[in-house]
One Martini backbone bead per residue (centre of mass of N, CA, C, O) as a GRO file, in nm:
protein
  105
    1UNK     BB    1  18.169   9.586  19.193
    2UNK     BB    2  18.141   9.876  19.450
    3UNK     BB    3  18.121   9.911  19.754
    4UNK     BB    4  18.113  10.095  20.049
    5UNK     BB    5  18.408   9.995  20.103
    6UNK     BB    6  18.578   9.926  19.801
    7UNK     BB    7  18.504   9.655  19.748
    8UNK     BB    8  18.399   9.381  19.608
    9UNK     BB    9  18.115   9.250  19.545
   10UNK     BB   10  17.936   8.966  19.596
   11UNK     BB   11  17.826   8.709  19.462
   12UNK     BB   12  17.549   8.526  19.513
   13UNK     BB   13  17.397   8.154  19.533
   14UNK     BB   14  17.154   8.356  19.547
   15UNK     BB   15  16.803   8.484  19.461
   16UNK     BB   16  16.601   8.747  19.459
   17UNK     BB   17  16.348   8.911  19.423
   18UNK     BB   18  16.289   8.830  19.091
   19UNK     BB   19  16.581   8.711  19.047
   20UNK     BB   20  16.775   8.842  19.140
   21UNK     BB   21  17.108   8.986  19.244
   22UNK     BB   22  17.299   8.903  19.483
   23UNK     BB   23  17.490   9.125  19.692
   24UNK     BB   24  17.804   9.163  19.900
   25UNK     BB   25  17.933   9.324  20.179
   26UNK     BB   26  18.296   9.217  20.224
   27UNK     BB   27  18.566   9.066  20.356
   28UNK     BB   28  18.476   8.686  20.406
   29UNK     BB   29  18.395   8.605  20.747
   30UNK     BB   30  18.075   8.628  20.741
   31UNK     BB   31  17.838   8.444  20.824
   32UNK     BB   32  17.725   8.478  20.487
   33UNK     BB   33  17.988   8.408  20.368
   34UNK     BB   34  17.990   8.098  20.476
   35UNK     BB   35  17.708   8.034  20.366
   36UNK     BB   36  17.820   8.069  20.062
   37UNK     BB   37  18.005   7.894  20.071
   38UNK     BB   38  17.858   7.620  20.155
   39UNK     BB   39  17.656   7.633  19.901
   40UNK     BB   40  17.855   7.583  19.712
   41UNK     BB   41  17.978   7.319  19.764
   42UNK     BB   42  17.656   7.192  19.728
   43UNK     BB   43  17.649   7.256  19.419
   44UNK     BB   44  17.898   7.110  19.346
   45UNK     BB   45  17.795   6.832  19.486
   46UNK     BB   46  17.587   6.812  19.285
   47UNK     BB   47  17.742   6.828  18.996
   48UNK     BB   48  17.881   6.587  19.033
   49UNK     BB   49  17.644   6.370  19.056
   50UNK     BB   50  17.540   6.408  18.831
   51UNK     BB   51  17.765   6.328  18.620
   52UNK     BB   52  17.778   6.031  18.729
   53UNK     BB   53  17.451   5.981  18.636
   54UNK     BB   54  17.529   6.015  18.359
   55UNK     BB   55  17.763   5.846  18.305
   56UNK     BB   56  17.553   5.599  18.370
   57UNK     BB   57  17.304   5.632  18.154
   58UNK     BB   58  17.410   5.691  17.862
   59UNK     BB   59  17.430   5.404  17.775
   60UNK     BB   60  17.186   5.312  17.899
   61UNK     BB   61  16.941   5.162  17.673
   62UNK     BB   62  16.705   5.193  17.923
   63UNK     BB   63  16.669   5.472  17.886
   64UNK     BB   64  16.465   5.710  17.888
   65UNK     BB   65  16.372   6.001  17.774
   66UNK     BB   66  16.254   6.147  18.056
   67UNK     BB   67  16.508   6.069  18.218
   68UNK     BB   68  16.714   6.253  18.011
   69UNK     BB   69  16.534   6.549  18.069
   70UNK     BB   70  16.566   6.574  18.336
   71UNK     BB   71  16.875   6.555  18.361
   72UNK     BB   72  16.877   6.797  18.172
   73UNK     BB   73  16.768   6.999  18.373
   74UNK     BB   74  16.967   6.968  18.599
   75UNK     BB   75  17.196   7.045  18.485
   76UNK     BB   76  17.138   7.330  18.406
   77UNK     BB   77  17.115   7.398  18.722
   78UNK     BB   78  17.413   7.318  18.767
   79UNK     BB   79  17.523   7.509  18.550
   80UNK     BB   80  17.432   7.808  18.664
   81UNK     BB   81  17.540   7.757  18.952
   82UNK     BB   82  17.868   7.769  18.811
   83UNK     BB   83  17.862   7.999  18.666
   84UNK     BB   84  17.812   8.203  18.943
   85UNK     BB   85  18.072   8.128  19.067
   86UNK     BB   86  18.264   8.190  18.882
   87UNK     BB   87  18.138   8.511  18.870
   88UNK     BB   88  18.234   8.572  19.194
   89UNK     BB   89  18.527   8.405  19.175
   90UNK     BB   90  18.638   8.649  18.965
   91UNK     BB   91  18.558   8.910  19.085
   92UNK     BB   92  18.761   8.886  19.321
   93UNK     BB   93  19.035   8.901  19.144
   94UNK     BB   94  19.327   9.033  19.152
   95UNK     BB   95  19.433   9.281  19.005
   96UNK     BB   96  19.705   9.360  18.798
   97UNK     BB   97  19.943   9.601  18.822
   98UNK     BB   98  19.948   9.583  18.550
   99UNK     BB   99  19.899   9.633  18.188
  100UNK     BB  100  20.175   9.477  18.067
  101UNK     BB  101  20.329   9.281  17.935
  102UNK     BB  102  20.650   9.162  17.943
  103UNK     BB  103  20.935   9.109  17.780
  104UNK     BB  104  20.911   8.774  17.640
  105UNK     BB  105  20.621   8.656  17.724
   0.00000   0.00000   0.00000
């Protein structure tokens, strides 16, 4: 998507009333531009601490089933939260300046 400035507009990782996606027209320096770095990271340090709490439940045969369906269901919006970023931190990725490999690759 491209913005009033010609740029790539940037998904962030919050969204809007209804539900919708917030996108950003911007260079990547602004106030908004760094709260949205810093919430992905808070997102991603998010999703490894799942990992980890799952890697200990896992195994652990005294884990009840509603443990696991929680675990299941944080999992679930902490795959969404990366999903998004992963979706955001692609379109902004410099499209390659050719269109055909060259041969031999």
């Amino acid at each position: 998507m491209i913005g009033d400035r010609g740029g790539v507009l940037r998904l962030l990782p919050w969204s809007g009333p209804e539900g919708k996606p917030c996108y950003l027209d911007t260079d990547g320096t602004g106030y908004v531009s760094r709260l949205a770095d810093d919430i992905e990271a808070v997102q991603l340090s998010m999703c490894q601490e799942l990992l980890d709490h799952a890697t200990d439940m896992i195994p652990d045969r005294q884990v009840t089933s509603a443990q696991l369906r929680f675990l299941a269901a944080r999992m679930a919006e902490a795959l969404r939260d990366v999903q998004r970023i992963a979706e955001s931190r692609g379109a902004r990725l410099p499209v390659p300046a050719y269109d055909e490999p060259a041969s031999g690759d």
